[in-house]
CSV table of C-alpha atoms in Angstrom, one decimal:
chain,number,residue,atom,x,y,z
A,205,MET,CA,-2.7,160.6,46.9
A,206,ALA,CA,-3.8,158.8,50.1
A,207,TYR,CA,-1.0,156.9,52.0
A,208,PHE,CA,-2.5,153.8,53.7
A,209,ASP,CA,0.7,151.8,54.4
A,210,ALA,CA,1.8,153.2,57.8
A,211,ALA,CA,2.4,149.6,59.1
A,212,SER,CA,5.4,149.5,56.7
A,213,ALA,CA,6.7,153.0,57.4
A,214,ALA,CA,4.8,155.9,58.9
A,215,PRO,CA,5.2,159.4,57.4
A,216,LEU,CA,7.8,161.5,59.3
A,217,HIS,CA,6.1,163.2,62.2
A,218,PRO,CA,6.4,167.0,62.2
A,219,VAL,CA,8.1,166.8,65.7
A,220,ALA,CA,10.7,164.4,64.3
A,221,ARG,CA,11.4,166.8,61.4
A,222,GLN,CA,11.9,169.7,63.8
A,223,ALA,CA,14.0,167.7,66.3
A,224,LEU,CA,16.2,166.4,63.5
A,225,ALA,CA,16.8,169.8,62.0
A,226,ALA,CA,17.5,171.3,65.5
A,227,SER,CA,19.9,168.6,66.6
A,228,LEU,CA,22.0,168.6,63.4
A,229,ASP,CA,23.9,171.6,64.7
A,230,GLU,CA,24.4,170.3,68.2
A,231,GLY,CA,24.6,166.5,67.8
A,232,TRP,CA,27.3,165.9,65.3
A,233,ALA,CA,30.3,165.4,67.7
A,234,ASP,CA,31.5,162.2,69.4
A,235,PRO,CA,29.5,161.9,72.6
A,236,ALA,CA,32.3,159.9,74.2
A,237,ARG,CA,34.6,162.9,74.1
A,238,LEU,CA,34.9,165.3,77.0
A,239,TYR,CA,35.3,168.6,75.2
A,240,ARG,CA,32.4,171.0,74.8
A,241,GLU,CA,31.0,169.6,71.5
A,242,GLY,CA,31.2,166.1,72.8
A,243,ARG,CA,29.4,167.1,76.0
A,244,LYS,CA,26.6,168.7,74.0
A,245,ALA,CA,26.2,165.5,71.9
A,246,ARG,CA,26.2,163.4,75.1
A,247,MET,CA,23.5,165.6,76.6
A,248,LEU,CA,21.3,165.1,73.6
A,249,LEU,CA,21.9,161.4,73.5
A,250,ASP,CA,21.2,161.0,77.2
A,251,ALA,CA,18.0,163.1,77.0
A,252,ALA,CA,16.8,161.0,74.1
A,253,ARG,CA,17.5,157.8,76.0
A,254,ASP,CA,15.6,159.0,79.0
A,255,ALA,CA,12.6,160.0,76.9
A,256,ALA,CA,12.6,156.6,75.0
A,257,ALA,CA,12.9,154.7,78.3
A,258,GLU,CA,10.0,156.6,79.8
A,259,ALA,CA,7.9,155.7,76.8
A,260,VAL,CA,8.9,152.0,77.0
A,261,GLY,CA,8.6,151.8,80.7
A,262,CYS,CA,12.2,150.7,81.5
A,263,ARG,CA,15.4,152.1,83.0
A,264,PRO,CA,17.5,154.3,80.8
A,265,ASP,CA,20.5,152.0,81.3
A,266,GLU,CA,18.5,149.1,80.0
A,267,LEU,CA,17.9,150.7,76.6
A,268,VAL,CA,20.3,151.1,73.7
A,269,PHE,CA,19.8,152.5,70.2
A,270,THR,CA,20.6,150.4,67.2
A,271,SER,CA,20.8,151.1,63.5
A,272,SER,CA,17.3,149.5,62.8
A,273,GLY,CA,14.6,147.5,64.4
A,274,THR,CA,15.8,144.4,62.5
A,275,ARG,CA,19.3,144.9,63.9
A,276,ALA,CA,17.7,145.2,67.4
A,277,VAL,CA,15.9,141.9,66.9
A,278,HIS,CA,19.0,140.1,65.6
A,279,ALA,CA,21.1,141.4,68.5
A,280,GLY,CA,18.5,140.7,71.1
A,281,VAL,CA,17.9,137.1,70.0
A,282,SER,CA,21.6,136.2,69.5
A,283,GLY,CA,22.6,138.0,72.7
A,284,VAL,CA,20.1,136.2,75.0
A,285,LEU,CA,20.8,132.8,73.3
A,286,ALA,CA,24.5,133.2,73.8
A,287,GLY,CA,24.1,134.4,77.4
A,288,ARG,CA,21.9,131.4,78.3
A,289,ARG,CA,23.8,128.8,76.3
A,290,ARG,CA,24.5,126.8,79.5
A,291,VAL,CA,20.7,126.4,80.0
A,292,GLY,CA,20.2,125.0,76.5
A,293,ARG,CA,19.8,126.0,72.9
A,294,HIS,CA,16.0,125.7,72.5
A,295,LEU,CA,14.2,128.8,71.0
A,296,ILE,CA,10.4,129.4,70.9
A,297,VAL,CA,8.8,131.7,68.3
A,298,SER,CA,5.3,132.2,67.0
A,299,ALA,CA,4.5,131.2,63.4
A,300,VAL,CA,3.5,134.8,62.6
A,301,GLU,CA,6.6,136.7,63.8
A,302,HIS,CA,8.2,139.4,61.7
A,303,SER,CA,10.8,138.0,59.3
A,304,SER,CA,13.6,139.4,61.4
A,305,VAL,CA,12.7,137.0,64.2
A,306,LEU,CA,12.1,134.1,61.9
A,307,HIS,CA,15.4,134.7,60.1
A,308,SER,CA,17.1,134.7,63.5
A,309,ALA,CA,15.4,131.4,64.3
A,310,GLU,CA,16.6,129.9,61.0
A,311,SER,CA,20.2,131.1,61.7
A,312,HIS,CA,20.0,129.5,65.2
A,313,GLU,CA,18.9,126.2,63.7
A,314,ALA,CA,21.7,126.3,61.1
A,315,ASP,CA,24.1,126.7,64.0
A,316,GLY,CA,22.8,123.6,65.7
A,317,GLY,CA,20.0,125.0,67.9
A,318,THR,CA,16.4,123.8,68.0
A,319,VAL,CA,13.3,125.9,67.4
A,320,THR,CA,9.6,125.4,68.2
A,321,ARG,CA,7.2,127.4,66.1
A,322,VAL,CA,3.9,128.0,67.9
A,323,ALA,CA,0.8,127.8,65.7
A,324,VAL,CA,-1.9,130.5,65.7
A,325,ASP,CA,-5.6,130.4,65.2
A,326,ARG,CA,-7.5,131.7,62.2
A,327,THR,CA,-7.4,135.3,63.7
A,328,GLY,CA,-3.6,135.2,63.9
A,329,ALA,CA,-3.4,134.9,67.7
A,330,VAL,CA,-1.4,132.5,69.7
A,331,SER,CA,-2.6,130.6,72.7
A,332,PRO,CA,-0.7,131.1,76.0
A,333,ALA,CA,-1.3,127.4,76.7
A,334,ALA,CA,0.6,126.6,73.5
A,335,TYR,CA,3.6,128.6,74.7
A,336,ALA,CA,3.4,126.8,78.1
A,337,GLY,CA,3.4,123.5,76.2
A,338,ALA,CA,6.4,124.5,74.2
A,339,LEU,CA,8.6,125.3,77.2
A,340,ARG,CA,11.3,122.7,77.9
A,341,ALA,CA,14.1,122.4,80.4
A,342,ASP,CA,16.6,123.6,77.8
A,343,THR,CA,14.6,126.6,76.5
A,344,ALA,CA,16.8,129.6,76.4
A,345,LEU,CA,14.5,132.2,75.0
A,346,ALA,CA,10.9,132.7,73.8
A,347,CYS,CA,9.8,135.4,71.3
A,348,LEU,CA,6.4,136.9,70.8
A,349,GLN,CA,5.3,140.0,68.9
A,350,SER,CA,3.1,142.5,70.7
A,351,ALA,CA,0.8,142.8,67.6
A,352,ASN,CA,0.9,141.3,64.1
A,353,HIS,CA,2.2,143.5,61.4
A,354,GLU,CA,0.1,142.1,58.6
A,355,VAL,CA,-3.4,141.7,60.2
A,356,GLY,CA,-3.2,143.8,63.3
A,357,THR,CA,-4.1,141.1,65.8
A,358,VAL,CA,-2.8,141.9,69.3
A,359,GLN,CA,-1.1,139.0,71.0
A,360,PRO,CA,-1.5,137.9,74.7
A,361,VAL,CA,1.9,139.1,75.7
A,362,ALA,CA,1.2,139.6,79.4
A,363,GLU,CA,-0.2,136.1,79.8
A,364,VAL,CA,2.7,134.5,77.9
A,365,ALA,CA,5.2,136.7,79.8
A,366,GLU,CA,3.8,135.4,83.1
A,367,ILE,CA,4.1,131.8,81.9
A,368,CYS,CA,7.7,132.3,80.8
A,369,ARG,CA,8.7,134.1,84.0
A,370,ALA,CA,7.4,131.3,86.1
A,371,ALA,CA,9.5,128.9,84.1
A,372,GLY,CA,12.6,131.1,84.3
A,373,VAL,CA,12.7,131.8,80.6
A,374,PRO,CA,13.1,135.3,79.2
A,375,LEU,CA,10.5,136.6,76.7
A,376,LEU,CA,11.6,138.9,73.8
A,377,VAL,CA,8.8,141.1,72.5
A,378,ASP,CA,8.9,142.7,69.1
A,379,ALA,CA,6.9,145.8,69.8
A,380,ALA,CA,7.5,147.5,66.4
A,381,GLN,CA,3.9,147.8,65.5
A,382,SER,CA,2.4,148.7,68.9
A,383,LEU,CA,4.8,150.9,70.8
A,384,ALA,CA,3.3,154.1,69.4
A,385,TRP,CA,0.0,153.2,71.1
A,386,GLY,CA,1.4,152.6,74.6
A,387,PRO,CA,3.9,150.5,76.7
A,388,VAL,CA,3.8,146.7,76.3
A,389,ALA,CA,2.0,145.1,79.2
A,390,GLY,CA,3.5,142.2,81.1
A,391,ASP,CA,6.7,141.1,82.7
A,392,TRP,CA,8.7,140.8,79.5
A,393,SER,CA,12.5,140.5,79.6
A,394,VAL,CA,13.7,142.0,76.2
A,395,LEU,CA,12.0,144.4,73.8
A,396,THR,CA,12.7,145.7,70.4
A,397,ALA,CA,11.2,148.5,68.3
A,398,SER,CA,11.8,150.6,65.2
A,399,ALA,CA,11.4,154.4,64.9
A,400,HIS,CA,10.1,154.5,61.4
A,401,LYS,CA,7.0,152.6,62.5
A,402,TRP,CA,5.9,155.6,64.7
A,403,GLY,CA,6.9,158.5,62.5
A,404,GLY,CA,10.6,158.8,63.5
A,405,PRO,CA,13.4,158.6,61.0
A,406,SER,CA,14.5,155.3,59.5
A,407,GLY,CA,17.7,153.8,60.7
A,408,VAL,CA,16.9,153.9,64.5
A,409,GLY,CA,15.9,150.9,66.5
A,410,LEU,CA,15.5,150.2,70.2
A,411,LEU,CA,16.8,147.3,72.1
A,412,VAL,CA,15.8,147.0,75.8
A,413,VAL,CA,17.4,144.2,78.0
A,414,ARG,CA,16.0,144.1,81.6
A,415,LYS,CA,18.5,143.9,84.4
A,416,GLY,CA,19.1,140.4,85.4
A,417,VAL,CA,18.7,138.9,81.9
A,418,ARG,CA,21.8,137.0,80.9
A,419,PHE,CA,23.0,138.7,77.7
A,420,ALA,CA,26.3,138.2,75.7
A,421,PRO,CA,26.6,140.6,72.7
A,422,GLN,CA,27.8,138.7,69.6
A,423,GLY,CA,30.3,139.9,67.1
A,424,PRO,CA,33.5,142.1,67.6
A,425,ALA,CA,33.5,144.1,70.8
A,426,ASP,CA,32.6,147.7,70.7
A,427,GLU,CA,32.4,150.3,73.5
A,428,ARG,CA,29.3,152.1,72.1
A,429,GLU,CA,25.8,151.6,73.5
A,430,SER,CA,26.9,149.3,76.4
A,431,GLY,CA,28.6,147.1,73.8
A,432,ARG,CA,25.2,146.0,72.4
A,433,ALA,CA,25.0,148.2,69.3
A,434,PRO,CA,28.4,148.8,67.6
A,435,GLY,CA,29.1,151.9,65.6
A,436,PHE,CA,28.9,155.7,66.0
A,437,GLU,CA,25.5,156.8,67.2
A,438,ASN,CA,23.4,158.8,64.7
A,439,ILE,CA,22.5,161.4,67.4
A,440,PRO,CA,20.2,163.7,65.3
A,441,ALA,CA,18.2,160.7,64.1
A,442,ILE,CA,18.0,159.3,67.7
A,443,VAL,CA,16.9,162.6,69.1
A,444,ALA,CA,14.2,162.8,66.4
A,445,ALA,CA,13.1,159.2,67.1
A,446,ALA,CA,12.7,159.9,70.8
A,447,ALA,CA,10.9,163.2,70.3
A,448,SER,CA,8.4,161.7,67.9
A,449,LEU,CA,7.7,158.8,70.1
A,450,ARG,CA,6.8,161.2,72.9
A,451,ALA,CA,4.7,163.2,70.5
A,452,VAL,CA,2.7,160.3,69.2
A,453,ARG,CA,2.1,159.0,72.7
A,454,ALA,CA,0.6,162.3,73.7
A,455,GLU,CA,-1.8,161.9,70.7
A,456,ALA,CA,-2.4,158.2,71.0
A,457,ASP,CA,-5.5,157.9,73.1
A,458,ALA,CA,-7.6,160.3,71.0
A,459,GLU,CA,-6.1,159.1,67.7
A,460,ALA,CA,-6.8,155.5,68.6
A,461,VAL,CA,-10.5,156.2,69.0
A,462,ARG,CA,-10.7,158.0,65.7
A,463,LEU,CA,-8.7,155.4,63.7
A,464,ARG,CA,-10.7,152.6,65.2
A,465,GLU,CA,-13.9,154.2,63.9
A,466,LEU,CA,-12.3,154.5,60.4
A,467,THR,CA,-11.0,150.9,60.3
A,468,HIS,CA,-14.4,149.6,61.7
A,469,ARG,CA,-16.0,151.4,58.8
A,470,ILE,CA,-13.7,149.6,56.3
A,471,ARG,CA,-14.2,146.2,58.0
A,472,ALA,CA,-18.0,146.6,57.9
A,473,ARG,CA,-18.3,148.1,54.4
A,474,VAL,CA,-15.9,146.1,52.3
A,475,PRO,CA,-17.9,142.8,52.5
A,476,GLU,CA,-21.0,144.8,51.6
A,477,LEU,CA,-19.4,146.5,48.6
A,478,VAL,CA,-17.3,143.6,47.3
A,479,PRO,CA,-18.6,140.0,46.9
A,480,ASP,CA,-16.5,137.1,48.0
A,481,VAL,CA,-14.4,138.9,50.5
A,482,GLU,CA,-13.1,137.7,53.9
A,483,VAL,CA,-11.9,140.3,56.5
A,484,VAL,CA,-9.1,138.7,58.5
A,485,GLY,CA,-7.6,139.2,61.9
A,486,ASP,CA,-9.2,139.5,65.3
A,487,PRO,CA,-12.2,141.8,65.1
A,488,GLU,CA,-11.7,143.1,68.7
A,489,ARG,CA,-8.1,142.5,69.9
A,490,ARG,CA,-6.4,144.6,67.2
A,491,LEU,CA,-4.4,147.7,66.6
A,492,PRO,CA,-6.4,150.8,65.9
A,493,GLY,CA,-5.2,151.6,62.3
A,494,ILE,CA,-4.9,148.2,60.6
A,495,VAL,CA,-7.6,146.3,58.6
A,496,THR,CA,-6.8,143.4,56.3
A,497,PHE,CA,-9.1,141.6,53.9
A,498,SER,CA,-8.8,138.9,51.2
A,499,CYS,CA,-10.7,139.0,47.9
A,500,LEU,CA,-11.4,135.7,46.1
A,501,TYR,CA,-10.4,135.4,42.4
A,502,VAL,CA,-8.0,138.4,42.6
A,503,ASP,CA,-4.3,138.7,42.2
A,504,GLY,CA,-3.1,140.9,45.1
A,505,GLU,CA,-0.3,142.5,43.2
A,506,ALA,CA,-2.6,143.4,40.3
A,507,LEU,CA,-5.1,144.9,42.7
A,508,LEU,CA,-2.4,147.0,44.4
A,509,HIS,CA,-1.4,148.4,41.0
A,510,GLU,CA,-5.1,149.3,40.3
A,511,LEU,CA,-5.5,151.0,43.7
A,512,ASP,CA,-2.2,152.9,43.2
A,513,ARG,CA,-3.5,154.2,39.9
A,514,GLU,CA,-6.6,155.4,41.7
A,515,GLY,CA,-4.5,157.3,44.2
A,516,PHE,CA,-4.3,154.9,47.2
A,517,SER,CA,-1.1,153.4,48.6
A,518,VAL,CA,-1.8,150.1,50.3
A,519,SER,CA,0.1,146.9,50.8
A,520,SER,CA,-0.6,143.2,50.5
A,521,GLY,CA,0.4,139.9,52.1
A,522,SER,CA,-0.5,138.2,48.9
A,523,SER,CA,1.6,135.4,47.5
A,524,CYS,CA,3.5,135.7,44.3
A,525,THR,CA,4.5,139.4,44.9
A,526,SER,CA,7.3,140.7,42.8
A,527,SER,CA,9.7,140.7,45.8
A,528,THR,CA,9.2,137.1,47.2
A,529,LEU,CA,7.1,134.9,44.8
A,530,THR,CA,6.1,133.0,48.0
A,531,PRO,CA,2.9,133.1,50.1
A,532,SER,CA,2.8,135.3,53.1
A,533,HIS,CA,3.9,133.2,56.1
A,534,VAL,CA,1.4,135.0,58.3
A,535,LEU,CA,-1.6,134.3,56.1
A,536,LYS,CA,-0.4,130.7,55.6
A,537,ALA,CA,-0.1,130.2,59.3
A,538,MET,CA,-3.6,131.6,59.8
A,539,GLY,CA,-5.1,129.3,57.1
A,540,VAL,CA,-6.7,132.2,55.2
A,541,LEU,CA,-6.6,133.2,51.5
A,542,SER,CA,-3.2,134.5,50.4
A,543,GLU,CA,-4.3,135.8,47.0
A,544,GLY,CA,-6.1,139.2,46.7
A,545,ASN,CA,-5.0,140.2,50.1
A,546,VAL,CA,-5.1,144.0,51.0
A,547,ARG,CA,-3.7,145.6,54.1
A,548,VAL,CA,-4.9,149.1,54.9
A,549,SER,CA,-2.8,150.7,57.7
A,550,LEU,CA,-3.9,154.2,58.4
A,551,PRO,CA,-1.3,156.8,59.5
A,552,PHE,CA,-1.9,159.3,62.3
A,553,GLY,CA,-4.0,162.1,60.9
A,554,ALA,CA,-5.8,159.9,58.2
A,555,VAL,CA,-9.0,161.6,57.3
A,556,SER,CA,-12.5,160.3,56.8
A,557,GLU,CA,-12.8,161.6,53.3
A,558,ASP,CA,-9.9,159.5,52.1
A,559,VAL,CA,-11.4,156.4,53.7
A,560,ASP,CA,-14.7,157.1,51.9
A,561,GLY,CA,-12.8,157.6,48.6
A,562,PHE,CA,-11.1,154.2,49.1
A,563,LEU,CA,-14.4,152.5,49.7
A,564,GLU,CA,-15.7,154.1,46.5
A,565,VAL,CA,-12.8,153.0,44.4
A,566,LEU,CA,-12.3,149.5,45.8
A,567,PRO,CA,-15.3,147.7,44.2
A,568,ARG,CA,-14.4,149.0,40.7
A,569,ALA,CA,-10.7,148.0,41.1
A,570,VAL,CA,-11.6,144.5,42.3
A,571,ALA,CA,-14.1,144.0,39.5
A,572,GLY,CA,-11.6,145.2,36.9
A,573,VAL,CA,-8.9,142.7,38.1
A,574,ARG,CA,-11.5,139.9,38.3
A,575,GLU,CA,-12.6,140.6,34.8
A,576,LYS,CA,-9.0,140.3,33.5
A,577,LEU,CA,-8.4,137.1,35.4
A,578,GLY,CA,-11.7,135.5,34.5
A,579,ALA,CA,-10.8,134.9,30.8
A,580,PRO,CA,-9.0,131.5,31.2
A,581,VAL,CA,-11.3,128.5,30.6
A,582,ALA,CA,-10.8,125.5,32.8
A,583,GLU,CA,-9.7,122.3,31.1
A,584,THR,CA,-11.9,119.7,32.8
A,585,ALA,CA,-12.5,116.0,32.4
A,586,VAL,CA,-14.3,113.3,34.4
A,587,ARG,CA,-12.1,110.5,35.5
A,588,ASP,CA,-13.5,107.8,37.8
A,589,ASP,CA,-16.5,109.9,38.7
A,590,VAL,CA,-14.2,112.8,39.7
A,591,LEU,CA,-14.2,116.1,37.9
A,592,VAL,CA,-10.6,116.9,37.1
A,593,VAL,CA,-9.5,120.6,36.6
A,594,ASP,CA,-6.1,120.9,35.0
A,595,SER,CA,-4.6,124.2,36.2
A,596,LEU,CA,-1.0,123.1,35.7
A,597,GLY,CA,1.2,126.0,34.6
A,598,LYS,CA,-1.3,128.6,35.8
A,599,ARG,CA,-0.5,131.0,38.6
A,600,CYS,CA,-2.9,131.5,41.5
A,601,PRO,CA,-5.6,132.7,41.7
A,602,ILE,CA,-6.4,131.0,38.4
A,603,PRO,CA,-6.6,127.5,39.9
A,604,VAL,CA,-9.2,128.8,42.5
A,605,ILE,CA,-11.1,130.6,39.8
A,606,GLU,CA,-11.3,127.5,37.7
A,607,LEU,CA,-12.4,125.4,40.7
A,608,ALA,CA,-15.2,127.9,41.4
A,609,LYS,CA,-16.4,127.7,37.8
A,610,VAL,CA,-16.9,124.0,37.8
A,611,ILE,CA,-17.9,123.1,41.4
A,612,GLY,CA,-21.6,123.5,40.4
A,613,GLU,CA,-21.2,120.9,37.7
A,614,VAL,CA,-20.8,118.0,40.2
A,615,PRO,CA,-23.6,116.7,42.4
A,616,VAL,CA,-23.6,117.3,46.1
A,617,GLY,CA,-21.1,114.9,47.6
A,618,GLY,CA,-19.2,114.8,44.3
A,619,LEU,CA,-15.4,115.4,44.0
A,620,VAL,CA,-13.4,117.9,42.1
A,621,ARG,CA,-9.7,117.2,41.6
A,622,VAL,CA,-7.6,120.3,41.0
A,623,LEU,CA,-4.2,119.9,39.5
A,624,SER,CA,-1.8,122.7,40.2
A,625,ASP,CA,2.0,123.3,40.3
A,626,ASP,CA,1.7,126.7,42.1
A,627,GLU,CA,2.8,126.5,45.7
A,628,ALA,CA,0.1,129.1,46.6
A,629,ALA,CA,-2.6,126.7,45.7
A,630,ARG,CA,-1.7,124.6,48.8
A,631,LEU,CA,-3.0,127.5,50.9
A,632,ASP,CA,-5.6,129.1,48.7
A,633,ILE,CA,-7.7,126.1,47.8
A,634,PRO,CA,-8.4,125.1,51.5
A,635,ALA,CA,-9.0,128.7,52.3
A,636,TRP,CA,-11.5,129.0,49.4
A,637,CYS,CA,-13.3,125.9,50.7
A,638,GLU,CA,-13.5,127.5,54.2
A,639,MET,CA,-14.9,130.7,52.7
A,640,ARG,CA,-17.5,129.0,50.4
A,641,GLY,CA,-18.6,126.2,52.7
A,642,GLN,CA,-17.1,123.4,50.6
A,643,GLU,CA,-15.3,120.4,52.0
A,644,TYR,CA,-11.5,120.3,51.5
A,645,VAL,CA,-10.6,116.6,51.4
A,646,GLY,CA,-6.9,116.9,51.1
A,647,GLU,CA,-3.8,116.8,48.9
A,648,GLU,CA,-2.5,114.0,46.8
A,649,PRO,CA,0.8,113.5,44.9
A,650,ALA,CA,0.5,114.0,41.1
A,651,GLU,CA,2.8,113.4,38.2
A,652,ARG,CA,3.4,117.1,38.2
A,653,GLY,CA,2.7,119.5,41.0
A,654,ALA,CA,-0.1,118.2,43.3
A,655,ALA,CA,-3.8,117.3,43.2
A,656,TYR,CA,-6.2,119.0,45.6
A,657,LEU,CA,-9.5,117.2,46.3
A,658,VAL,CA,-12.6,119.2,47.1
A,659,ARG,CA,-16.0,117.7,47.9
A,660,ARG,CA,-19.1,119.7,47.0
A,661,SER,CA,-21.2,120.3,50.1
A,662,GLY,CA,-24.0,122.3,48.7
């Protein structure tokens, strides 16, 4: 079985396993106590903090350990917003942030604050100029991920940090995906990360708040971790997290070269092996181990099941997954196909043979899913010189499949009107037009669902 979903959770690093086992006997006591066992626990905690701070590039007293990366984000966002409430209640985020950031933004709005969501281009990158344009006199905080978790695109953090610093606005960086590869560049103010992304144990997050940033921890007061992360520290897990971060950093330069070659192979070969595929994300400014592509006429969840049966664990940003039943907000913001989306994220140590095996299996898996989904026959009719495709009650990608079947029946310049009540069609039909060189005219209200107009260009 080949595990290709390291962007969700990396396998436990051998160093983390060793450090976890070794510290179980020494790190169980209360590090706030002055007796021998407490002093041993405190020494382990302090050493872990020093190691993590060195990897991040901050002072040890600026870094606290939280119970998860999500908790670090929530605490970081709420703490800065509360600390700078006199400045204002305006928050800036990108449209492709991790859900933990977006949920914090939604909570802020529900509490009466305002949020600006900065758009991205088709590669998933923000423009520094867009952040500059979003800044206001009442902006309390801006947030920007260091790299995108779904498509691997690296964001211009240093440029955005410089813009925010000049405006006197702190920038919070979610570095969960990139911290294993090196420190985050730029003059950022707050940083968060999660240990299970780099091969540490789950249940450990990092929250770094630079000196001078106004910060007011929210919730009941607690003396642990400078009052910013309540609860008894899980010292063995923290020690393992810091040890594994140091270990992966020592391997990062060489491993980055190796994984970039493997992901480049996937990016180049997939469009050659599978018809009607779009590789998404920035082709150059990207993390070493992530490659994402979208397959037309394929249900992403069905494709993942097929690949799992063939021995490959991958993930998808596809819409209509069993957990959410909604399109990926990242793919939606990028304007790319949400159906048939596959994210391959290679762990440290991934081997060339497994990548070759994946490339051998993928065409067969895609063809099998397409064959199963190709059975429905489009119900079409010509109304006022417009070919109408009735896909009501059919889940994506069926509306796109039916559109593809009939587009050749209209003359160049003719219109096809696709009726669909699946929310994913709002994203997938324009994305299909972009991929196939057809003109997307727009959306119209319909008696049920919506009508999507497509003009045949060739």
